[in-house]
Coordinates of C-alpha atoms in Angstrom, one line a residue:
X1011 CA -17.3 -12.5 -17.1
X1012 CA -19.0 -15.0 -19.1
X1013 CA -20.2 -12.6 -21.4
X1014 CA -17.0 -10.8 -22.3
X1015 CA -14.3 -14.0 -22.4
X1016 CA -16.5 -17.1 -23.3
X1017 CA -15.2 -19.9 -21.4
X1018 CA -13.8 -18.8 -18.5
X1019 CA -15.6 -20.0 -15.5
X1020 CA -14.5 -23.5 -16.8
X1021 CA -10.9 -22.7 -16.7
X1022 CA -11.1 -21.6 -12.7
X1023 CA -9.8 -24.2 -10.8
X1024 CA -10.0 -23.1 -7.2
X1025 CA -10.2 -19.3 -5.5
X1026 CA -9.4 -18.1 -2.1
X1027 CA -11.5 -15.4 -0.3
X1028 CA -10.6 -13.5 3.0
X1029 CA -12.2 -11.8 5.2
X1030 CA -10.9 -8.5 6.8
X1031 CA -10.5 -10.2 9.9
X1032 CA -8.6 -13.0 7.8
X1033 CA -6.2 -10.4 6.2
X1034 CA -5.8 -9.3 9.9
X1035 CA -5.0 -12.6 11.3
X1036 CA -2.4 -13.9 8.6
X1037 CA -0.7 -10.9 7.7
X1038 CA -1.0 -8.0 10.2
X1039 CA -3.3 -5.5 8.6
X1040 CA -4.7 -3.9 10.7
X1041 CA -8.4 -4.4 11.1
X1042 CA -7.7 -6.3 7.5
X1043 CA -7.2 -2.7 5.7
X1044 CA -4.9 -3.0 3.0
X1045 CA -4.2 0.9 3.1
X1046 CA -2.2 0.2 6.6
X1047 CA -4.6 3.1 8.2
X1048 CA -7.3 5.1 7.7
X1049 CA -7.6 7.0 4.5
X1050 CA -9.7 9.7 6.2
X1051 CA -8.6 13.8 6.4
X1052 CA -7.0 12.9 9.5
X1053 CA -4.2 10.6 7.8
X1054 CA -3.6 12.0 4.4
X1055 CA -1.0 14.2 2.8
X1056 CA 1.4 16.0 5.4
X1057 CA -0.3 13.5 8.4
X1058 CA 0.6 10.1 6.4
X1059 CA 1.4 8.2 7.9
X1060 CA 1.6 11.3 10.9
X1061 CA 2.5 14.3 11.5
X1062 CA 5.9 15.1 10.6
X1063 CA 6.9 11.6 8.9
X1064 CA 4.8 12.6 5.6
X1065 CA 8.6 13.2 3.1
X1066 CA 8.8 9.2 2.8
X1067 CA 12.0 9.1 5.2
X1068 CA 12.4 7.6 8.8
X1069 CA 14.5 8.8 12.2
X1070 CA 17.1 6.0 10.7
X1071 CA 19.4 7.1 7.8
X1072 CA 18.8 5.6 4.7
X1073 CA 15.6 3.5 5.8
X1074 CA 12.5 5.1 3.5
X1075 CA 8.9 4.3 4.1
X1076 CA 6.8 3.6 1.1
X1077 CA 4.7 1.3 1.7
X1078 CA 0.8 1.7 1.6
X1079 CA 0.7 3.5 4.7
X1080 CA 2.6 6.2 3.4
X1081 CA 1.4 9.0 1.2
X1082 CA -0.7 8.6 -0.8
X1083 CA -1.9 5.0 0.3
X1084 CA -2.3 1.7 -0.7
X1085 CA -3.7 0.1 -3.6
X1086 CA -1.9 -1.2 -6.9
X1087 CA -0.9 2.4 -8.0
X1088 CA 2.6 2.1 -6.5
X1089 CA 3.2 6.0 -6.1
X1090 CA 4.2 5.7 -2.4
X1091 CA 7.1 3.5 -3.8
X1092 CA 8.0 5.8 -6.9
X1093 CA 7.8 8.8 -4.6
X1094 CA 9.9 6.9 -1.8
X1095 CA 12.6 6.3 -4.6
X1096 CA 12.7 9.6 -5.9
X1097 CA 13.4 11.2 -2.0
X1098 CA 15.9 8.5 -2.1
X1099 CA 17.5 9.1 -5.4
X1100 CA 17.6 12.9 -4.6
X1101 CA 19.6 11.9 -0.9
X1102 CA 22.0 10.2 -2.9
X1103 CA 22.2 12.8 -5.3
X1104 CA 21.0 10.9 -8.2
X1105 CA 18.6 12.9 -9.8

């Protein structure tokens, strides 16, 4: 980092690292994975986050599920939430 933006190890002032088993303990992953379940054939497209729950809505009107165990997984992209907000616009006839 040093290389690119001179000066910057001096301006860290503490870091914090955890372990899977850390991300398990103090927030409830699940074996630490941020992607809230495998990202494996098994658990992807139509079967995320199973089979038949895959169109970003639950069994309780109006509750959506778009978080990063739901299609297409986690990470900083955000497209589970953008795609979750679109199925809700369209139910509300928004869009």
């Amino acid at each position: 980092m040093e290389e690119f933006c001179p000066g910057f190890t001096s301006k860290i002032i503490g870091y914090d690292a955890l372990s899977p088993l850390d991300l398990e303990r103090i927030f409830g992953m699940h074996q630490g994975s941020i992607h809230h379940g495998a990202l494996a054939l098994h658990q992807l497209g139509p079967a995320r986050p199973a089979p038949g729950w895959s169109n970003y809505r639950s069994p309780l009107k109006g509750l959506y599920l778009v978080g990063a165990g739901a299609h297409p997984g986690g990470g900083v992209m955000g497209a589970a939430g953008r795609n979750g907000a679109m199925v809700a616009l369209s139910d509300l006839k928004l869009v």
